[in-house]
């Protein structure tokens, strides 16, 4: 992981949380989004997504 995670201004669907995690860990965006969908069905994904949306800063670029 290179540096801190920041939400990008481009390449995002809702808030950029999945794009930030995918870029930070070198994973495909679709895989991270699929993970949040699966965790959302369990009931944890939405809460984690909202917390990360609040905590992760926006990128300057």
N, CA, C and O atoms as a printed pandas DataFrame, in Angstrom:
     atom_number atom_name residue_name chain_id  residue_number  x_coord  y_coord  z_coord
0              1         N          UNK        A               1    0.850   -1.170    0.000
1              2        CA          UNK        A               1    0.000    0.000    0.000
2              3         C          UNK        A               1    0.892    1.228    0.000
3              4         O          UNK        A               1    1.742    1.392    0.876
4              5         N          UNK        A               2    0.694    2.084   -0.983
5              6        CA          UNK        A               2    1.525    3.266   -1.131
6              7         C          UNK        A               2    0.826    4.488   -0.550
7              8         O          UNK        A               2   -0.139    4.985   -1.130
8              9         N          UNK        A               3    1.308    4.978    0.596
9             10        CA          UNK        A               3    0.732    6.178    1.187
10            11         C          UNK        A               3   -0.620    5.937    1.829
11            12         O          UNK        A               3   -0.971    4.815    2.194
12            13         N          UNK        A               4   -1.370    7.023    1.955
13            14        CA          UNK        A               4   -2.682    6.927    2.575
14            15         C          UNK        A               4   -3.764    6.739    1.520
15            16         O          UNK        A               4   -3.574    7.081    0.352
16            17         N          UNK        A               5   -4.876    6.203    1.935
17            18        CA          UNK        A               5   -6.003    6.025    1.030
18            19         C          UNK        A               5   -6.756    7.339    0.887
19            20         O          UNK        A               5   -7.071    7.991    1.883
20            21         N          UNK        A               6   -7.045    7.728   -0.347
21            22        CA          UNK        A               6   -7.855    8.910   -0.614
22            23         C          UNK        A               6   -8.890    8.568   -1.668
23            24         O          UNK        A               6   -8.626    7.786   -2.582
24            25         N          UNK        A               7  -10.071    9.159   -1.536
25            26        CA          UNK        A               7  -11.144    8.919   -2.499
26            27         C          UNK        A               7  -10.875    9.733   -3.761
27            28         O          UNK        A               7  -10.682   10.946   -3.678
28            29         N          UNK        A               8  -10.858    9.093   -4.919
29            30        CA          UNK        A               8  -10.574    9.816   -6.164
30            31         C          UNK        A               8  -11.769   10.651   -6.609
31            32         O          UNK        A               8  -12.909   10.391   -6.227
32            33         N          UNK        A               9  -11.479   11.656   -7.421
33            34        CA          UNK        A               9  -12.546   12.476   -7.988
34            35         C          UNK        A               9  -13.116   11.842   -9.247
35            36         O          UNK        A               9  -14.267   12.101   -9.599
36            37         N          UNK        A              10  -12.328   11.011   -9.936
37            38        CA          UNK        A              10  -12.766   10.323  -11.160
38            39         C          UNK        A              10  -12.729    8.824  -10.932
39            40         O          UNK        A              10  -11.959    8.335  -10.106
40            41         N          UNK        A              11  -13.564    8.091  -11.668
41            42        CA          UNK        A              11  -13.553    6.634  -11.578
42            43         C          UNK        A              11  -14.324    6.074  -10.411
43            44         O          UNK        A              11  -14.075    4.949   -9.978
44            45         N          UNK        A              12  -15.261    6.851   -9.896
45            46        CA          UNK        A              12  -16.044    6.385   -8.763
46            47         C          UNK        A              12  -17.497    6.222   -9.171
47            48         O          UNK        A              12  -17.945    6.831  -10.142
48            49         N          UNK        A              13  -18.229    5.410   -8.439
49            50        CA          UNK        A              13  -19.656    5.246   -8.704
50            51         C          UNK        A              13  -20.494    6.059   -7.720
51            52         O          UNK        A              13  -21.352    6.834   -8.142
52            53         N          UNK        A              14  -20.265    5.897   -6.441
53            54        CA          UNK        A              14  -21.057    6.629   -5.446
54            55         C          UNK        A              14  -20.159    7.624   -4.708
55            56         O          UNK        A              14  -20.270    8.831   -4.922
56            57         N          UNK        A              15  -19.286    7.138   -3.855
57            58        CA          UNK        A              15  -18.455    8.032   -3.063
58            59         C          UNK        A              15  -16.967    7.817   -3.307
59            60         O          UNK        A              15  -16.156    8.621   -2.846
60            61         N          UNK        A              16  -16.586    6.772   -4.006
61            62        CA          UNK        A              16  -15.186    6.516   -4.290
62            63         C          UNK        A              16  -14.474    5.663   -3.264
63            64         O          UNK        A              16  -13.253    5.519   -3.327
64            65         N          UNK        A              17  -15.199    5.100   -2.329
65            66        CA          UNK        A              17  -14.582    4.275   -1.290
66            67         C          UNK        A              17  -13.974    3.016   -1.901
67            68         O          UNK        A              17  -12.831    2.673   -1.598
68            69         N          UNK        A              18  -14.713    2.336   -2.745
69            70        CA          UNK        A              18  -14.202    1.110   -3.373
70            71         C          UNK        A              18  -13.033    1.409   -4.294
71            72         O          UNK        A              18  -12.076    0.638   -4.359
72            73         N          UNK        A              19  -13.105    2.525   -5.007
73            74        CA          UNK        A              19  -11.997    2.913   -5.888
74            75         C          UNK        A              19  -10.734    3.218   -5.080
75            76         O          UNK        A              19   -9.627    2.896   -5.512
76            77         N          UNK        A              20  -10.898    3.828   -3.929
77            78        CA          UNK        A              20   -9.747    4.128   -3.072
78            79         C          UNK        A              20   -9.114    2.855   -2.531
79            80         O          UNK        A              20   -7.890    2.724   -2.516
80            81         N          UNK        A              21   -9.937    1.923   -2.091
81            82        CA          UNK        A              21   -9.422    0.659   -1.568
82            83         C          UNK        A              21   -8.757   -0.138   -2.675
83            84         O          UNK        A              21   -7.692   -0.721   -2.469
84            85         N          UNK        A              22   -9.377   -0.171   -3.854
85            86        CA          UNK        A              22   -8.806   -0.913   -4.982
86            87         C          UNK        A              22   -7.466   -0.336   -5.401
87            88         O          UNK        A              22   -6.524   -1.090   -5.646
88            89         N          UNK        A              23   -7.360    0.967   -5.487
89            90        CA          UNK        A              23   -6.104    1.602   -5.869
90            91         C          UNK        A              23   -5.041    1.399   -4.794
91            92         O          UNK        A              23   -3.884    1.114   -5.103
92            93         N          UNK        A              24   -5.432    1.545   -3.548
93            94        CA          UNK        A              24   -4.479    1.421   -2.442
94            95         C          UNK        A              24   -3.889    0.028   -2.292
95            96         O          UNK        A              24   -2.723   -0.116   -1.924
96            97         N          UNK        A              25   -4.682   -0.994   -2.572
97            98        CA          UNK        A              25   -4.211   -2.364   -2.403
98            99         C          UNK        A              25   -3.894   -3.067   -3.717
99           100         O          UNK        A              25   -3.519   -4.239   -3.714
100          101         N          UNK        A              26   -4.040   -2.361   -4.847
101          102        CA          UNK        A              26   -3.702   -2.937   -6.140
102          103         C          UNK        A              26   -4.672   -4.009   -6.605
103          104         O          UNK        A              26   -4.270   -4.969   -7.263
104          105         N          UNK        A              27   -5.939   -3.855   -6.272
105          106        CA          UNK        A              27   -6.977   -4.815   -6.659
106          107         C          UNK        A              27   -7.866   -4.204   -7.736
107          108         O          UNK        A              27   -7.934   -2.981   -7.858
108          109         N          UNK        A              28   -8.546   -5.036   -8.516
109          110        CA          UNK        A              28   -9.521   -4.493   -9.466
110          111         C          UNK        A              28  -10.719   -3.890   -8.733
111          112         O          UNK        A              28  -11.152   -4.408   -7.704
112          113         N          UNK        A              29  -11.250   -2.790   -9.274
113          114        CA          UNK        A              29  -12.387   -2.120   -8.633
114          115         C          UNK        A              29  -13.594   -3.036   -8.532
115          116         O          UNK        A              29  -14.302   -3.022   -7.525
116          117         N          UNK        A              30  -13.836   -3.838   -9.574
117          118        CA          UNK        A              30  -15.019   -4.706   -9.574
118          119         C          UNK        A              30  -14.950   -5.724   -8.443
119          120         O          UNK        A              30  -15.978   -6.105   -7.885
120          121         N          UNK        A              31  -13.739   -6.165   -8.103
121          122        CA          UNK        A              31  -13.596   -7.154   -7.039
122          123         C          UNK        A              31  -13.928   -6.540   -5.675
123          124         O          UNK        A              31  -14.587   -7.170   -4.849
124          125         N          UNK        A              32  -13.470   -5.319   -5.450
125          126        CA          UNK        A              32  -13.763   -4.639   -4.189
126          127         C          UNK        A              32  -15.261   -4.338   -4.091
127          128         O          UNK        A              32  -15.866   -4.498   -3.031
128          129         N          UNK        A              33  -15.850   -3.902   -5.205
129          130        CA          UNK        A              33  -17.288   -3.615   -5.207
130          131         C          UNK        A              33  -18.104   -4.881   -4.946
131          132         O          UNK        A              33  -19.098   -4.846   -4.220
132          133         N          UNK        A              34  -17.685   -5.988   -5.534
133          134        CA          UNK        A              34  -18.353   -7.266   -5.298
134          135         C          UNK        A              34  -18.253   -7.661   -3.824
135          136         O          UNK        A              34  -19.212   -8.173   -3.245
136          137         N          UNK        A              35  -17.094   -7.422   -3.228
137          138        CA          UNK        A              35  -16.925   -7.712   -1.807
138          139         C          UNK        A              35  -17.875   -6.910   -0.938
139          140         O          UNK        A              35  -18.442   -7.441    0.016
140          141         N          UNK        A              36  -18.057   -5.618   -1.264
141          142        CA          UNK        A              36  -18.993   -4.803   -0.500
142          143         C          UNK        A              36  -20.427   -5.260   -0.709
143          144         O          UNK        A              36  -21.237   -5.184    0.214
144          145         N          UNK        A              37  -20.755   -5.732   -1.902
145          146        CA          UNK        A              37  -22.107   -6.253   -2.143
146          147         C          UNK        A              37  -22.354   -7.498   -1.304
147          148         O          UNK        A              37  -23.412   -7.644   -0.691
148          149         N          UNK        A              38  -21.369   -8.398   -1.282
149          150        CA          UNK        A              38  -21.516   -9.631   -0.496
150          151         C          UNK        A              38  -21.617   -9.309    0.993
151          152         O          UNK        A              38  -22.468   -9.858    1.693
152          153         N          UNK        A              39  -20.741   -8.410    1.482
153          154        CA          UNK        A              39  -20.814   -8.037    2.894
154          155         C          UNK        A              39  -22.091   -7.259    3.196
155          156         O          UNK        A              39  -22.585   -7.290    4.323
156          157         N          UNK        A              40  -22.626   -6.562    2.196
157          158        CA          UNK        A              40  -23.888   -5.858    2.378
158          159         C          UNK        A              40  -25.045   -6.809    2.577
159          160         O          UNK        A              40  -25.970   -6.515    3.334
160          161         N          UNK        A              41  -25.003   -7.941    1.911
161          162        CA          UNK        A              41  -26.051   -8.941    2.099
162          163         C          UNK        A              41  -26.008   -9.538    3.497
163          164         O          UNK        A              41  -27.037   -9.940    4.042
164          165         N          UNK        A              42  -24.824   -9.592    4.069
165          166        CA          UNK        A              42  -24.665  -10.103    5.427
166          167         C          UNK        A              42  -25.114   -9.052    6.443
167          168         O          UNK        A              42  -25.566   -9.394    7.536
168          169         N          UNK        A              43  -24.987   -7.770    6.081
169          170        CA          UNK        A              43  -25.430   -6.703    6.967
170          171         C          UNK        A              43  -24.330   -5.811    7.482
171          172         O          UNK        A              43  -24.599   -4.878    8.238
172          173         N          UNK        A              44  -23.090   -6.072    7.092
173          174        CA          UNK        A              44  -21.965   -5.296    7.597
174          175         C          UNK        A              44  -21.473   -4.287    6.562
175          176         O          UNK        A              44  -20.924   -3.248    6.931
176          177         N          UNK        A              45  -21.657   -4.569    5.299
177          178        CA          UNK        A              45  -21.078   -3.777    4.226
178          179         C          UNK        A              45  -21.515   -2.324    4.208
179          180         O          UNK        A              45  -20.694   -1.432    3.993
180          181         N          UNK        A              46  -22.796   -2.074    4.430
181          182        CA          UNK        A              46  -23.288   -0.700    4.391
182          183         C          UNK        A              46  -22.670    0.150    5.500
183          184         O          UNK        A              46  -22.282    1.295    5.269
184          185         N          UNK        A              47  -22.581   -0.404    6.677
185          186        CA          UNK        A              47  -22.017    0.327    7.807
186          187         C          UNK        A              47  -20.542    0.640    7.575
187          188         O          UNK        A              47  -20.099    1.760    7.828
188          189         N          UNK        A              48  -19.785   -0.334    7.101
189          190        CA          UNK        A              48  -18.356   -0.129    6.830
190          191         C          UNK        A              48  -18.179    0.905    5.722
191          192         O          UNK        A              48  -17.298    1.759    5.811
192          193         N          UNK        A              49  -19.014    0.836    4.671
193          194        CA          UNK        A              49  -18.922    1.783    3.564
194          195         C          UNK        A              49  -19.179    3.212    4.040
195          196         O          UNK        A              49  -18.450    4.128    3.661
196          197         N          UNK        A              50  -20.196    3.410    4.858
197          198        CA          UNK        A              50  -20.522    4.746    5.359
198          199         C          UNK        A              50  -19.414    5.274    6.259
199          200         O          UNK        A              50  -19.067    6.453    6.182
200          201         N          UNK        A              51  -18.859    4.429    7.103
201          202        CA          UNK        A              51  -17.752    4.862    7.964
202          203         C          UNK        A              51  -16.546    5.263    7.130
203          204         O          UNK        A              51  -15.929    6.296    7.391
204          205         N          UNK        A              52  -16.201    4.451    6.122
205          206        CA          UNK        A              52  -15.071    4.793    5.266
206          207         C          UNK        A              52  -15.343    6.044    4.444
207          208         O          UNK        A              52  -14.418    6.809    4.171
208          209         N          UNK        A              53  -16.580    6.268    4.046
209          210        CA          UNK        A              53  -16.956    7.465    3.303
210          211         C          UNK        A              53  -16.667    8.703    4.149
211          212         O          UNK        A              53  -16.202    9.716    3.627
212          213         N          UNK        A              54  -16.935    8.627    5.433
213          214        CA          UNK        A              54  -16.704    9.748    6.334
214          215         C          UNK        A              54  -15.218    9.913    6.649
215          216         O          UNK        A              54  -14.721   11.036    6.721
216          217         N          UNK        A              55  -14.513    8.807    6.835
217          218        CA          UNK        A              55  -13.127    8.847    7.300
218          219         C          UNK        A              55  -12.133    9.149    6.183
219          220         O          UNK        A              55  -11.192    9.912    6.400
220          221         N          UNK        A              56  -12.313    8.576    4.997
221          222        CA          UNK        A              56  -11.342    8.762    3.912
222          223         C          UNK        A              56  -11.463   10.153    3.308
223          224         O          UNK        A              56  -12.557   10.573    2.931
224          225         N          UNK        A              57  -10.345   10.875    3.213
225          226        CA          UNK        A              57  -10.400   12.215    2.610
226          227         C          UNK        A              57  -10.470   12.126    1.081
227          228         O          UNK        A              57  -10.110   11.108    0.490
228          229         N          UNK        A              58  -10.940   13.213    0.453
229          230        CA          UNK        A              58  -10.972   13.297   -1.003
230          231         C          UNK        A              58   -9.560   13.572   -1.515
231          232         O          UNK        A              58   -8.750   14.214   -0.846
232          233         N          UNK        A              59   -9.291   13.076   -2.700
233          234        CA          UNK        A              59   -8.005   13.310   -3.335
234          235         C          UNK        A              59   -7.927   14.728   -3.865
235          236         O          UNK        A              59   -8.944   15.305   -4.249
236          237         N          UNK        A              60   -6.732   15.294   -3.889
237          238        CA          UNK        A              60   -6.540   16.627   -4.434
238          239         C          UNK        A              60   -6.604   16.628   -5.952
239          240         O          UNK        A              60   -6.918   17.642   -6.575
240          241         N          UNK        A              61   -6.294   15.450   -6.548
241          242        CA          UNK        A              61   -6.284   15.353   -8.011
242          243         C          UNK        A              61   -7.604   14.942   -8.545
243          244         O          UNK        A              61   -7.766   14.813   -9.759
